[in-house]
Amino acid sequence: MPEDFLPFFREDTTVSMISSPAAGDSQACRDSHRDFLFPCLLPLYSEPLVLSSAQGVWVKDLDGKEYLDFFAGILTTSLGHRHPAVLEATRRQMEQLGHISSLYIHPNQVEVARKLAEISPGGLKSCYFTNSGTEAVETAIMLAQMYTGRQEIIVLRLSFSGRSTVACNMTGNVYWRPLPSSAANIKHAMSPFPYRSPFSGSEEELAERFANDIEEVIQTTTNGKPAAFFAETIQGVGGYIVPPRGYFQRAARIIRNYGGLFISDEVQTGFGRTGEKWFGIEHWDVEPDIMVMAKGIANGAPVGATITRPEIAQAWTAKTISTYGGNPVSMAAARATLEVMQQENTPRRSTERGKQLRQGLNALADRFECIGEVRGMGLMQAIELVEDRQRKQPSSAKAMELIEACKKEGLLLGLGGLNGNVIRIGPSMLISPDEVSQGLERLERAFAQCF
Ligand SMILES: Cc1ncc(COP(=O)(O)O)c(C=O)c1O
């Protein structure tokens, strides 16, 4: 190490840091959040939580109250907070080399790409790293347009794709669209949502009716030459909407008949979350042409990835860089996360703990009339709250009341659905049977208080 580097590594070097708020300062934190951050950032709860530390599925707020985390920072701390292997790999990498940019190669990057190719379906082998799901979505859309030489993209209503201009245009939910549509090439087909379906019939029949809508959208709102059909395999923000069996097979067939690609958004459903398989789309026996991932991929480090077949990746001939995409530290987190996922078999764990969770939620549905439906797969389970089971009117007030009561009980949950009436659960996939039981007990107490 050159001599003039040394002063920065002396132990007595005093580092001046802005002091972080001490216990008891949570109100000051909330006030500063209100004063210095965009008001559009809407933390959950009438009195937002200020979190300060965590371990596994347990988080603590600044006032020392402990919560069982059933939402994992939006399905992101897939192995639980501060998983020792991820912590150690990240810390070590930070000490060695913190940044390179995409101008250089780092072994972590290559290893993560290799592992993703190993667990991804079909011939998906070529990877592009970004810092978020939004960027991964954008990369997939641009790539599909370059590969096909076409522009139009079919997406789904009730979807959520992120916060860039294109992703907001793709998002099929008024509450997440701050501006009017500006991308004329994005067309929305029906959400394959059996619980709120305008059609009736068997699962197969519903799958056909919903998939037919994709064809109708192509035939009535495009030039007949779509670049791609893009869909989440379970619509997450939409309220964990699980499409009927057979839908994706038909959807993929339709888009391919019209010469377009099928892009699967696995940002929420990836890495074993839905049980049994690494990716949600594998449940439906369909090989996507492009897949996007983020959230659980690096246990909370900012990583997005777009993976595709090499011949599709080759279509991107213009120059591109990502300053932070593939960063050695976030890649160290992803590498350690993927290793632990393989060792611990997160798909199997999600199946087992998901079954336990689902049983508990079904038991609640037997007792509480305001539960319209329990749905989901693996450790991605939701409860849709309604005013009345017959008429199914969504009740956001009930969902908010329940979320607040759960907070008092020390249980963190998520919200979703167009009307904010769906309780979303998605804890770490390493959650123990006892922790699942504790969460269900807290949820049951909150239900009993509210309804
Ligand atoms: C399915 C899906 N795709 C994309 C995104 C965007 O990801 P990010 O928030 O990392 O930009 C999200 C975020 O919630 C998502 O749920």
CSV table of C-alpha atoms and ligand atoms in Angstrom, one decimal:
chain,number,residue,atom,x,y,z
A,1,MET,CA,0.0,0.0,0.0
A,2,PRO,CA,1.5,3.4,-0.9
A,3,GLU,CA,2.8,5.5,2.0
A,4,ASP,CA,0.2,8.3,1.6
A,5,PHE,CA,-2.7,5.9,1.9
A,6,LEU,CA,-1.7,5.1,5.5
A,7,PRO,CA,-3.2,8.0,7.4
A,8,PHE,CA,-6.6,6.9,6.3
A,9,PHE,CA,-6.1,3.5,7.9
A,10,ARG,CA,-4.7,4.6,11.2
A,11,GLU,CA,-6.7,3.4,14.1
A,12,ASP,CA,-6.7,6.7,15.8
A,13,THR,CA,-8.2,8.4,12.8
A,14,THR,CA,-11.3,10.2,14.0
A,15,VAL,CA,-14.2,10.0,11.7
A,16,SER,CA,-16.7,12.7,12.0
A,17,MET,CA,-20.2,11.3,11.5
A,18,ILE,CA,-23.7,12.8,11.7
A,19,SER,CA,-24.9,11.2,14.9
A,20,SER,CA,-27.9,8.9,14.5
A,21,PRO,CA,-30.9,9.5,16.7
A,22,ALA,CA,-30.9,7.8,20.1
A,23,ALA,CA,-33.6,5.7,21.6
A,24,GLY,CA,-36.6,7.9,22.4
A,25,ASP,CA,-36.0,10.2,19.4
A,26,SER,CA,-38.5,8.4,17.2
A,27,GLN,CA,-40.9,11.4,17.1
A,28,ALA,CA,-38.0,13.7,16.1
A,29,CYS,CA,-37.2,11.2,13.3
A,30,ARG,CA,-40.8,11.2,12.1
A,31,ASP,CA,-40.8,15.0,12.2
A,32,SER,CA,-37.6,15.2,10.2
A,33,HIS,CA,-38.9,12.6,7.7
A,34,ARG,CA,-41.9,14.9,7.2
A,35,ASP,CA,-39.8,18.0,6.9
A,36,PHE,CA,-37.0,16.7,4.7
A,37,LEU,CA,-38.3,13.9,2.6
A,38,PHE,CA,-40.8,14.0,-0.2
A,39,PRO,CA,-44.3,13.8,1.2
A,40,CYS,CA,-45.2,11.1,-1.5
A,41,LEU,CA,-43.1,8.7,0.5
A,42,LEU,CA,-45.9,7.4,2.7
A,43,PRO,CA,-44.7,5.2,5.5
A,44,LEU,CA,-47.3,2.7,6.8
A,45,TYR,CA,-49.3,3.3,10.0
A,46,SER,CA,-50.9,6.4,11.5
A,47,GLU,CA,-47.7,6.7,13.6
A,48,PRO,CA,-45.0,5.4,11.3
A,49,LEU,CA,-42.4,3.0,12.7
A,50,VAL,CA,-38.8,4.1,13.1
A,51,LEU,CA,-36.8,0.9,13.0
A,52,SER,CA,-33.3,0.7,14.5
A,53,SER,CA,-32.1,-2.9,14.6
A,54,ALA,CA,-33.0,-6.5,13.6
A,55,GLN,CA,-32.0,-10.1,13.7
A,56,GLY,CA,-33.6,-12.9,11.7
A,57,VAL,CA,-37.4,-12.2,11.6
A,58,TRP,CA,-37.3,-9.9,14.6
A,59,VAL,CA,-36.9,-6.1,14.3
A,60,LYS,CA,-36.8,-3.4,16.9
A,61,ASP,CA,-38.0,0.1,16.8
A,62,LEU,CA,-36.1,3.1,18.2
A,63,ASP,CA,-38.1,2.9,21.4
A,64,GLY,CA,-37.1,-0.7,22.0
A,65,LYS,CA,-40.3,-2.5,21.0
A,66,GLU,CA,-39.8,-5.7,19.2
A,67,TYR,CA,-41.8,-6.9,16.2
A,68,LEU,CA,-42.1,-10.2,14.3
A,69,ASP,CA,-41.4,-9.3,10.7
A,70,PHE,CA,-43.9,-11.1,8.5
A,71,PHE,CA,-43.3,-8.8,5.4
A,72,ALA,CA,-39.4,-8.8,5.2
A,73,GLY,CA,-39.1,-5.3,3.9
A,74,ILE,CA,-41.5,-6.2,1.0
A,75,LEU,CA,-40.3,-9.8,0.5
A,76,THR,CA,-36.7,-8.8,0.4
A,77,THR,CA,-34.9,-10.0,3.5
A,78,SER,CA,-35.3,-13.5,2.1
A,79,LEU,CA,-33.0,-15.1,4.7
A,80,GLY,CA,-33.9,-12.8,7.5
A,81,HIS,CA,-32.2,-9.6,8.7
A,82,ARG,CA,-28.5,-9.7,9.3
A,83,HIS,CA,-28.0,-13.3,8.1
A,84,PRO,CA,-24.4,-14.0,9.3
A,85,ALA,CA,-23.1,-15.4,6.0
A,86,VAL,CA,-24.4,-12.4,4.1
A,87,LEU,CA,-23.2,-10.0,6.7
A,88,GLU,CA,-19.7,-11.5,6.7
A,89,ALA,CA,-19.4,-11.6,2.9
A,90,THR,CA,-20.6,-8.0,2.6
A,91,ARG,CA,-18.3,-6.7,5.4
A,92,ARG,CA,-15.3,-8.5,4.0
A,93,GLN,CA,-15.9,-7.3,0.5
A,94,MET,CA,-16.4,-3.7,1.7
A,95,GLU,CA,-13.0,-3.9,3.3
A,96,GLN,CA,-11.3,-5.3,0.2
A,97,LEU,CA,-12.8,-3.4,-2.8
A,98,GLY,CA,-16.1,-1.4,-2.6
A,99,HIS,CA,-16.6,-0.2,-6.1
A,100,ILE,CA,-15.5,-0.9,-9.7
A,101,SER,CA,-18.3,0.1,-12.2
A,102,SER,CA,-19.1,-2.0,-15.2
A,103,LEU,CA,-15.9,-1.0,-16.8
A,104,TYR,CA,-14.2,-3.8,-14.9
A,105,ILE,CA,-14.9,-7.4,-14.0
A,106,HIS,CA,-15.2,-8.8,-10.5
A,107,PRO,CA,-15.3,-12.5,-9.5
A,108,ASN,CA,-18.5,-11.9,-7.3
A,109,GLN,CA,-20.4,-10.6,-10.3
A,110,VAL,CA,-19.4,-13.6,-12.5
A,111,GLU,CA,-20.2,-16.1,-9.8
A,112,VAL,CA,-23.7,-14.6,-9.2
A,113,ALA,CA,-24.4,-14.6,-12.9
A,114,ARG,CA,-23.2,-18.3,-13.1
A,115,LYS,CA,-25.4,-19.2,-10.2
A,116,LEU,CA,-28.5,-17.4,-11.7
A,117,ALA,CA,-27.9,-19.3,-15.0
A,118,GLU,CA,-27.7,-22.6,-13.0
A,119,ILE,CA,-31.1,-22.1,-11.2
A,120,SER,CA,-33.0,-20.3,-14.0
A,121,PRO,CA,-35.3,-22.3,-16.3
A,122,GLY,CA,-34.4,-23.2,-19.9
A,123,GLY,CA,-31.6,-21.5,-21.7
A,124,LEU,CA,-31.6,-18.3,-19.7
A,125,LYS,CA,-27.9,-17.7,-19.2
A,126,SER,CA,-27.0,-14.2,-20.0
A,127,CYS,CA,-27.3,-11.6,-17.2
A,128,TYR,CA,-27.4,-7.9,-16.7
A,129,PHE,CA,-27.1,-6.5,-13.2
A,130,THR,CA,-28.8,-3.3,-12.0
A,131,ASN,CA,-29.7,-1.7,-8.6
A,132,SER,CA,-33.4,-2.2,-8.5
A,133,GLY,CA,-36.3,-4.1,-9.9
A,134,THR,CA,-37.4,-1.1,-11.8
A,135,GLU,CA,-34.1,-1.0,-13.8
A,136,ALA,CA,-34.3,-4.8,-14.3
A,137,VAL,CA,-37.8,-4.3,-15.8
A,138,GLU,CA,-36.6,-1.4,-18.0
A,139,THR,CA,-33.7,-3.5,-19.2
A,140,ALA,CA,-36.0,-6.4,-20.2
A,141,ILE,CA,-38.4,-4.1,-22.0
A,142,MET,CA,-35.7,-2.4,-24.0
A,143,LEU,CA,-34.1,-5.7,-24.8
A,144,ALA,CA,-37.3,-7.2,-26.1
A,145,GLN,CA,-37.8,-4.1,-28.3
A,146,MET,CA,-34.3,-4.4,-29.7
A,147,TYR,CA,-34.5,-8.1,-30.3
A,148,THR,CA,-37.8,-8.1,-32.0
A,149,GLY,CA,-37.5,-4.7,-33.7
A,150,ARG,CA,-41.0,-4.0,-32.4
A,151,GLN,CA,-42.3,-1.6,-29.8
A,152,GLU,CA,-45.6,-2.7,-28.3
A,153,ILE,CA,-45.7,-4.4,-24.9
A,154,ILE,CA,-48.7,-6.2,-23.4
A,155,VAL,CA,-48.9,-5.9,-19.7
A,156,LEU,CA,-51.6,-6.7,-17.1
A,157,ARG,CA,-54.0,-4.6,-15.1
A,158,LEU,CA,-53.4,-4.6,-11.4
A,159,SER,CA,-49.6,-5.0,-12.0
A,160,PHE,CA,-46.8,-3.1,-10.4
A,161,SER,CA,-43.6,-2.6,-12.2
A,162,GLY,CA,-41.7,0.1,-10.4
A,163,ARG,CA,-41.2,3.8,-10.4
A,164,SER,CA,-39.5,4.9,-13.6
A,165,THR,CA,-41.6,6.5,-16.4
A,166,VAL,CA,-41.9,3.3,-18.3
A,167,ALA,CA,-42.5,1.2,-15.2
A,168,CYS,CA,-45.2,3.6,-14.0
A,169,ASN,CA,-46.8,3.4,-17.4
A,170,MET,CA,-46.8,-0.4,-17.2
A,171,THR,CA,-48.2,-0.4,-13.7
A,172,GLY,CA,-51.9,-1.2,-13.8
A,173,ASN,CA,-53.0,0.6,-10.7
A,174,VAL,CA,-54.2,4.2,-10.5
A,175,TYR,CA,-52.6,4.8,-7.1
A,176,TRP,CA,-49.1,4.2,-8.4
A,177,ARG,CA,-49.4,6.3,-11.6
A,178,PRO,CA,-48.5,9.9,-10.8
A,179,LEU,CA,-48.7,11.1,-14.4
A,180,PRO,CA,-51.1,10.4,-17.3
A,181,SER,CA,-50.0,7.6,-19.7
A,182,SER,CA,-47.1,8.7,-21.9
A,183,ALA,CA,-46.1,5.4,-23.4
A,184,ALA,CA,-48.5,4.7,-26.2
A,185,ASN,CA,-46.8,1.3,-26.8
A,186,ILE,CA,-48.0,-0.2,-23.5
A,187,LYS,CA,-51.3,-2.0,-23.6
A,188,HIS,CA,-53.1,-3.5,-20.6
A,189,ALA,CA,-54.8,-6.9,-20.7
A,190,MET,CA,-57.1,-8.2,-17.9
A,191,SER,CA,-55.6,-9.3,-14.7
A,192,PRO,CA,-56.1,-13.1,-14.4
A,193,PHE,CA,-57.9,-12.7,-11.0
A,194,PRO,CA,-60.3,-15.6,-10.3
A,195,TYR,CA,-61.7,-14.0,-7.1
A,196,ARG,CA,-62.9,-10.9,-8.9
A,197,SER,CA,-63.5,-12.4,-12.3
A,198,PRO,CA,-66.3,-11.2,-14.5
A,199,PHE,CA,-66.4,-14.8,-15.9
A,200,SER,CA,-67.5,-17.9,-14.2
A,201,GLY,CA,-66.5,-21.5,-14.9
A,202,SER,CA,-63.8,-24.0,-14.1
A,203,GLU,CA,-60.2,-23.1,-13.5
A,204,GLU,CA,-59.4,-24.2,-17.1
A,205,GLU,CA,-62.3,-22.1,-18.5
A,206,LEU,CA,-61.2,-19.0,-16.5
A,207,ALA,CA,-57.6,-19.5,-17.8
A,208,GLU,CA,-58.9,-19.5,-21.3
A,209,ARG,CA,-61.1,-16.5,-20.9
A,210,PHE,CA,-58.3,-14.4,-19.3
A,211,ALA,CA,-55.7,-15.5,-21.8
A,212,ASN,CA,-58.1,-14.8,-24.7
A,213,ASP,CA,-58.1,-11.2,-23.5
A,214,ILE,CA,-54.4,-10.9,-24.4
A,215,GLU,CA,-55.2,-11.9,-27.9
A,216,GLU,CA,-58.1,-9.4,-28.0
A,217,VAL,CA,-55.8,-6.7,-26.8
A,218,ILE,CA,-53.3,-7.5,-29.5
A,219,GLN,CA,-55.9,-7.6,-32.2
A,220,THR,CA,-57.8,-4.5,-31.1
A,221,THR,CA,-55.1,-2.1,-29.7
A,222,THR,CA,-51.8,-2.9,-31.5
A,223,ASN,CA,-50.5,-3.3,-35.0
A,224,GLY,CA,-50.5,-7.0,-34.5
A,225,LYS,CA,-46.8,-7.1,-33.9
A,226,PRO,CA,-46.2,-7.0,-30.2
A,227,ALA,CA,-42.6,-7.0,-28.8
A,228,ALA,CA,-43.6,-8.9,-25.7
A,229,PHE,CA,-46.1,-10.0,-23.1
A,230,PHE,CA,-44.8,-9.0,-19.6
A,231,ALA,CA,-46.3,-10.4,-16.4
A,232,GLU,CA,-45.6,-11.1,-12.7
A,233,THR,CA,-46.2,-14.8,-12.1
A,234,ILE,CA,-48.2,-13.8,-9.0
A,235,GLN,CA,-49.3,-10.2,-9.0
A,236,GLY,CA,-47.7,-8.9,-5.8
A,237,VAL,CA,-48.8,-5.3,-5.2
A,238,GLY,CA,-52.0,-6.3,-6.8
A,239,GLY,CA,-52.8,-8.5,-3.8
A,240,TYR,CA,-51.0,-11.8,-4.5
A,241,ILE,CA,-53.2,-12.6,-7.5
A,242,VAL,CA,-52.5,-16.2,-8.5
A,243,PRO,CA,-53.6,-16.9,-12.1
A,244,PRO,CA,-55.7,-20.0,-12.9
A,245,ARG,CA,-53.7,-23.0,-13.9
A,246,GLY,CA,-53.2,-23.0,-17.6
A,247,TYR,CA,-53.2,-19.3,-18.0
A,248,PHE,CA,-49.4,-18.8,-18.5
A,249,GLN,CA,-49.2,-21.7,-21.0
A,250,ARG,CA,-51.9,-20.0,-23.1
A,251,ALA,CA,-50.5,-16.5,-22.6
A,252,ALA,CA,-47.0,-17.7,-23.8
A,253,ARG,CA,-48.5,-19.5,-26.7
A,254,ILE,CA,-50.5,-16.4,-27.8
A,255,ILE,CA,-47.6,-13.9,-27.6
A,256,ARG,CA,-45.3,-16.3,-29.4
A,257,ASN,CA,-47.9,-16.9,-32.2
A,258,TYR,CA,-47.8,-13.1,-32.7
A,259,GLY,CA,-44.0,-13.2,-32.8
A,260,GLY,CA,-43.4,-11.6,-29.4
A,261,LEU,CA,-41.4,-12.6,-26.4
A,262,PHE,CA,-42.6,-13.7,-23.0
A,263,ILE,CA,-41.1,-11.8,-20.0
A,264,SER,CA,-41.6,-13.1,-16.5
A,265,ASP,CA,-41.3,-10.7,-13.6
A,266,GLU,CA,-39.9,-12.7,-10.7
A,267,VAL,CA,-39.1,-9.7,-8.5
A,268,GLN,CA,-41.5,-10.9,-5.8
A,269,THR,CA,-41.9,-14.5,-6.7
A,270,GLY,CA,-38.2,-15.5,-7.2
A,271,PHE,CA,-35.8,-17.6,-5.2
A,272,GLY,CA,-38.2,-20.2,-3.8
A,273,ARG,CA,-40.8,-17.8,-2.5
A,274,THR,CA,-43.7,-19.6,-4.1
A,275,GLY,CA,-42.5,-23.0,-2.9
A,276,GLU,CA,-41.0,-26.1,-4.6
A,277,LYS,CA,-39.4,-24.1,-7.5
A,278,TRP,CA,-36.8,-21.4,-7.7
A,279,PHE,CA,-39.1,-19.2,-9.8
A,280,GLY,CA,-42.9,-18.7,-10.0
A,281,ILE,CA,-43.1,-19.3,-13.7
A,282,GLU,CA,-41.7,-22.9,-13.2
A,283,HIS,CA,-45.0,-23.9,-11.6
A,284,TRP,CA,-46.7,-23.3,-15.0
A,285,ASP,CA,-44.3,-25.3,-17.2
A,286,VAL,CA,-43.5,-22.2,-19.3
A,287,GLU,CA,-40.0,-21.1,-20.2
A,288,PRO,CA,-39.8,-17.3,-20.4
A,289,ASP,CA,-37.6,-15.6,-22.9
A,290,ILE,CA,-36.5,-13.0,-20.4
A,291,MET,CA,-36.8,-13.0,-16.6
A,292,VAL,CA,-36.4,-10.1,-14.2
A,293,MET,CA,-35.5,-10.4,-10.5
A,294,ALA,CA,-34.7,-8.2,-7.5
A,295,LYS,CA,-35.8,-8.0,-3.9
A,296,GLY,CA,-34.9,-11.4,-2.3
A,297,ILE,CA,-31.9,-11.9,-4.5
A,298,ALA,CA,-29.4,-10.3,-2.2
A,299,ASN,CA,-31.2,-10.2,1.2
A,300,GLY,CA,-31.7,-6.5,1.1
A,301,ALA,CA,-28.7,-5.2,-0.8
A,302,PRO,CA,-29.7,-3.2,-3.9
A,303,VAL,CA,-29.6,-5.7,-6.7
A,304,GLY,CA,-31.7,-6.2,-9.8
A,305,ALA,CA,-31.0,-8.7,-12.6
A,306,THR,CA,-32.3,-9.4,-16.1
A,307,ILE,CA,-31.6,-12.8,-17.5
A,308,THR,CA,-32.2,-14.1,-21.0
A,309,ARG,CA,-30.9,-16.4,-23.7
A,310,PRO,CA,-27.6,-15.4,-25.2
A,311,GLU,CA,-29.0,-14.8,-28.7
A,312,ILE,CA,-31.5,-12.3,-27.2
A,313,ALA,CA,-28.8,-10.5,-25.1
A,314,GLN,CA,-26.8,-10.1,-28.3
A,315,ALA,CA,-29.5,-7.8,-29.7
A,316,TRP,CA,-28.3,-5.0,-27.4
A,317,THR,CA,-25.5,-3.6,-29.6
A,318,ALA,CA,-25.5,0.0,-28.4
A,319,LYS,CA,-23.2,1.0,-25.6
A,320,THR,CA,-24.5,0.8,-22.0
A,321,ILE,CA,-22.9,1.0,-18.6
A,322,SER,CA,-24.2,0.7,-15.1
A,323,THR,CA,-22.1,2.6,-12.5
A,324,TYR,CA,-23.3,0.5,-9.6
A,325,GLY,CA,-24.9,-2.5,-11.3
A,326,GLY,CA,-22.8,-5.6,-10.4
A,327,ASN,CA,-21.1,-3.7,-7.6
A,328,PRO,CA,-18.7,-6.0,-5.7
A,329,VAL,CA,-20.3,-5.4,-2.4
A,330,SER,CA,-23.9,-5.9,-3.5
A,331,MET,CA,-22.7,-8.9,-5.5
A,332,ALA,CA,-21.0,-10.3,-2.4
A,333,ALA,CA,-24.4,-10.1,-0.7
A,334,ALA,CA,-26.1,-11.8,-3.7
A,335,ARG,CA,-23.5,-14.5,-3.9
A,336,ALA,CA,-23.8,-15.3,-0.2
A,337,THR,CA,-27.6,-15.1,-0.3
A,338,LEU,CA,-27.7,-17.5,-3.3
A,339,GLU,CA,-25.3,-19.9,-1.6
A,340,VAL,CA,-27.4,-20.0,1.6
A,341,MET,CA,-30.6,-20.4,-0.4
A,342,GLN,CA,-29.1,-23.5,-2.1
A,343,GLN,CA,-27.8,-24.9,1.1
A,344,GLU,CA,-31.0,-24.3,3.0
A,345,ASN,CA,-33.3,-25.2,0.0
A,346,THR,CA,-35.5,-22.1,0.2
A,347,PRO,CA,-38.1,-23.6,-2.2
A,348,ARG,CA,-38.7,-26.6,0.1
A,349,ARG,CA,-38.7,-24.4,3.2
A,350,SER,CA,-41.3,-22.1,1.6
A,351,THR,CA,-43.5,-25.1,0.8
A,352,GLU,CA,-43.4,-26.4,4.3
A,353,ARG,CA,-43.7,-23.1,6.2
A,354,GLY,CA,-46.2,-21.9,3.6
A,355,LYS,CA,-48.4,-24.9,4.3
A,356,GLN,CA,-48.3,-24.1,8.1
A,357,LEU,CA,-49.1,-20.5,7.4
A,358,ARG,CA,-51.9,-21.2,5.0
A,359,GLN,CA,-53.5,-23.6,7.5
A,360,GLY,CA,-53.5,-20.9,10.1
A,361,LEU,CA,-55.0,-18.3,7.7
A,362,ASN,CA,-57.7,-20.7,6.5
A,363,ALA,CA,-58.6,-21.3,10.2
A,364,LEU,CA,-59.0,-17.5,10.6
A,365,ALA,CA,-61.2,-17.4,7.4
A,366,ASP,CA,-63.5,-20.0,9.0
A,367,ARG,CA,-64.0,-17.7,12.0
A,368,PHE,CA,-64.1,-14.2,10.5
A,369,GLU,CA,-66.7,-13.2,7.9
A,370,CYS,CA,-64.7,-10.2,6.7
A,371,ILE,CA,-62.1,-12.5,5.1
A,372,GLY,CA,-63.2,-12.8,1.5
A,373,GLU,CA,-60.4,-15.0,0.3
A,374,VAL,CA,-57.1,-16.4,1.5
A,375,ARG,CA,-54.7,-17.0,-1.5
A,376,GLY,CA,-51.1,-17.3,-2.5
A,377,MET,CA,-48.4,-19.9,-2.9
A,378,GLY,CA,-45.6,-20.9,-0.6
A,379,LEU,CA,-44.5,-18.2,1.7
A,380,MET,CA,-46.5,-15.6,-0.3
A,381,GLN,CA,-49.9,-15.6,1.3
A,382,ALA,CA,-52.6,-13.0,1.4
A,383,ILE,CA,-55.9,-12.3,3.1
A,384,GLU,CA,-58.5,-10.2,1.1
A,385,LEU,CA,-60.7,-8.2,3.5
A,386,VAL,CA,-64.3,-7.4,2.4
A,387,GLU,CA,-67.4,-5.7,3.9
A,388,ASP,CA,-69.5,-8.6,3.0
A,389,ARG,CA,-68.5,-12.1,1.8
A,390,GLN,CA,-71.4,-12.4,-0.6
A,391,ARG,CA,-71.0,-9.0,-2.3
A,392,LYS,CA,-67.2,-8.9,-1.9
A,393,GLN,CA,-66.9,-5.1,-1.5
A,394,PRO,CA,-63.3,-4.4,-0.7
A,395,SER,CA,-62.7,-3.0,2.8
A,396,SER,CA,-59.6,-0.9,3.0
A,397,ALA,CA,-60.8,0.4,6.4
A,398,LYS,CA,-60.8,-3.1,7.8
A,399,ALA,CA,-57.3,-3.8,6.4
A,400,MET,CA,-56.0,-0.6,7.9
A,401,GLU,CA,-57.6,-1.3,11.3
A,402,LEU,CA,-56.1,-4.8,11.3
A,403,ILE,CA,-52.6,-3.6,10.3
A,404,GLU,CA,-52.6,-1.1,13.1
A,405,ALA,CA,-53.8,-3.8,15.6
A,406,CYS,CA,-51.1,-6.1,14.4
A,407,LYS,CA,-48.5,-3.4,15.0
A,408,LYS,CA,-49.7,-3.1,18.6
A,409,GLU,CA,-49.4,-6.9,18.9
A,410,GLY,CA,-45.9,-6.7,17.5
A,411,LEU,CA,-46.5,-8.1,14.0
A,412,LEU,CA,-45.5,-6.4,10.8
A,413,LEU,CA,-47.6,-7.1,7.6
A,414,GLY,CA,-47.9,-5.6,4.2
A,415,LEU,CA,-50.9,-4.1,2.3
A,416,GLY,CA,-51.9,-4.5,-1.3
A,417,GLY,CA,-54.7,-4.8,-3.8
A,418,LEU,CA,-56.2,-1.9,-5.9
A,419,ASN,CA,-58.2,-0.8,-2.9
A,420,GLY,CA,-55.5,-1.5,-0.2
A,421,ASN,CA,-57.8,-4.2,1.3
A,422,VAL,CA,-55.4,-7.1,1.0
A,423,ILE,CA,-53.1,-8.1,3.8
A,424,ARG,CA,-49.8,-9.4,2.4
A,425,ILE,CA,-47.5,-11.8,4.2
A,426,GLY,CA,-44.0,-12.7,3.0
A,427,PRO,CA,-41.5,-13.4,5.7
A,428,SER,CA,-38.0,-14.6,5.5
A,429,MET,CA,-37.9,-18.1,4.0
A,430,LEU,CA,-35.8,-19.2,6.9
A,431,ILE,CA,-38.6,-18.5,9.4
A,432,SER,CA,-39.0,-21.3,11.9
A,433,PRO,CA,-42.2,-23.2,12.6
A,434,ASP,CA,-42.4,-21.6,16.1
A,435,GLU,CA,-42.1,-18.1,14.6
A,436,VAL,CA,-44.9,-18.9,12.1
A,437,SER,CA,-47.1,-20.0,15.0
A,438,GLN,CA,-46.2,-16.8,17.0
A,439,GLY,CA,-47.2,-14.7,14.0
A,440,LEU,CA,-50.5,-16.5,13.5
A,441,GLU,CA,-51.3,-16.1,17.2
A,442,ARG,CA,-50.6,-12.4,17.0
A,443,LEU,CA,-52.7,-12.1,13.9
A,444,GLU,CA,-55.5,-14.0,15.5
A,445,ARG,CA,-55.5,-11.7,18.6
A,446,ALA,CA,-55.6,-8.7,16.3
A,447,PHE,CA,-58.6,-10.1,14.3
A,448,ALA,CA,-60.4,-10.9,17.6
A,449,GLN,CA,-59.9,-7.3,18.8
A,450,CYS,CA,-61.0,-5.7,15.5
A,451,PHE,CA,-63.9,-7.9,14.3
B,1,LIG,C1,-43.3,-7.2,-9.3
B,1,LIG,C2,-42.4,-6.0,-9.2
B,1,LIG,N1,-41.6,-5.6,-10.2
B,1,LIG,C3,-40.8,-4.6,-10.1
B,1,LIG,C4,-40.7,-3.9,-8.9
B,1,LIG,C5,-39.8,-2.7,-8.8
B,1,LIG,O1,-38.7,-3.0,-8.0
B,1,LIG,P1,-37.9,-1.9,-7.2
B,1,LIG,O2,-38.8,-1.3,-6.1
B,1,LIG,O3,-36.7,-2.6,-6.7
B,1,LIG,O4,-37.5,-0.9,-8.2
B,1,LIG,C6,-41.5,-4.2,-7.8
B,1,LIG,C7,-41.4,-3.5,-6.6
B,1,LIG,O5,-42.2,-3.7,-5.6
B,1,LIG,C8,-42.4,-5.4,-8.0
B,1,LIG,O6,-43.1,-5.8,-7.0
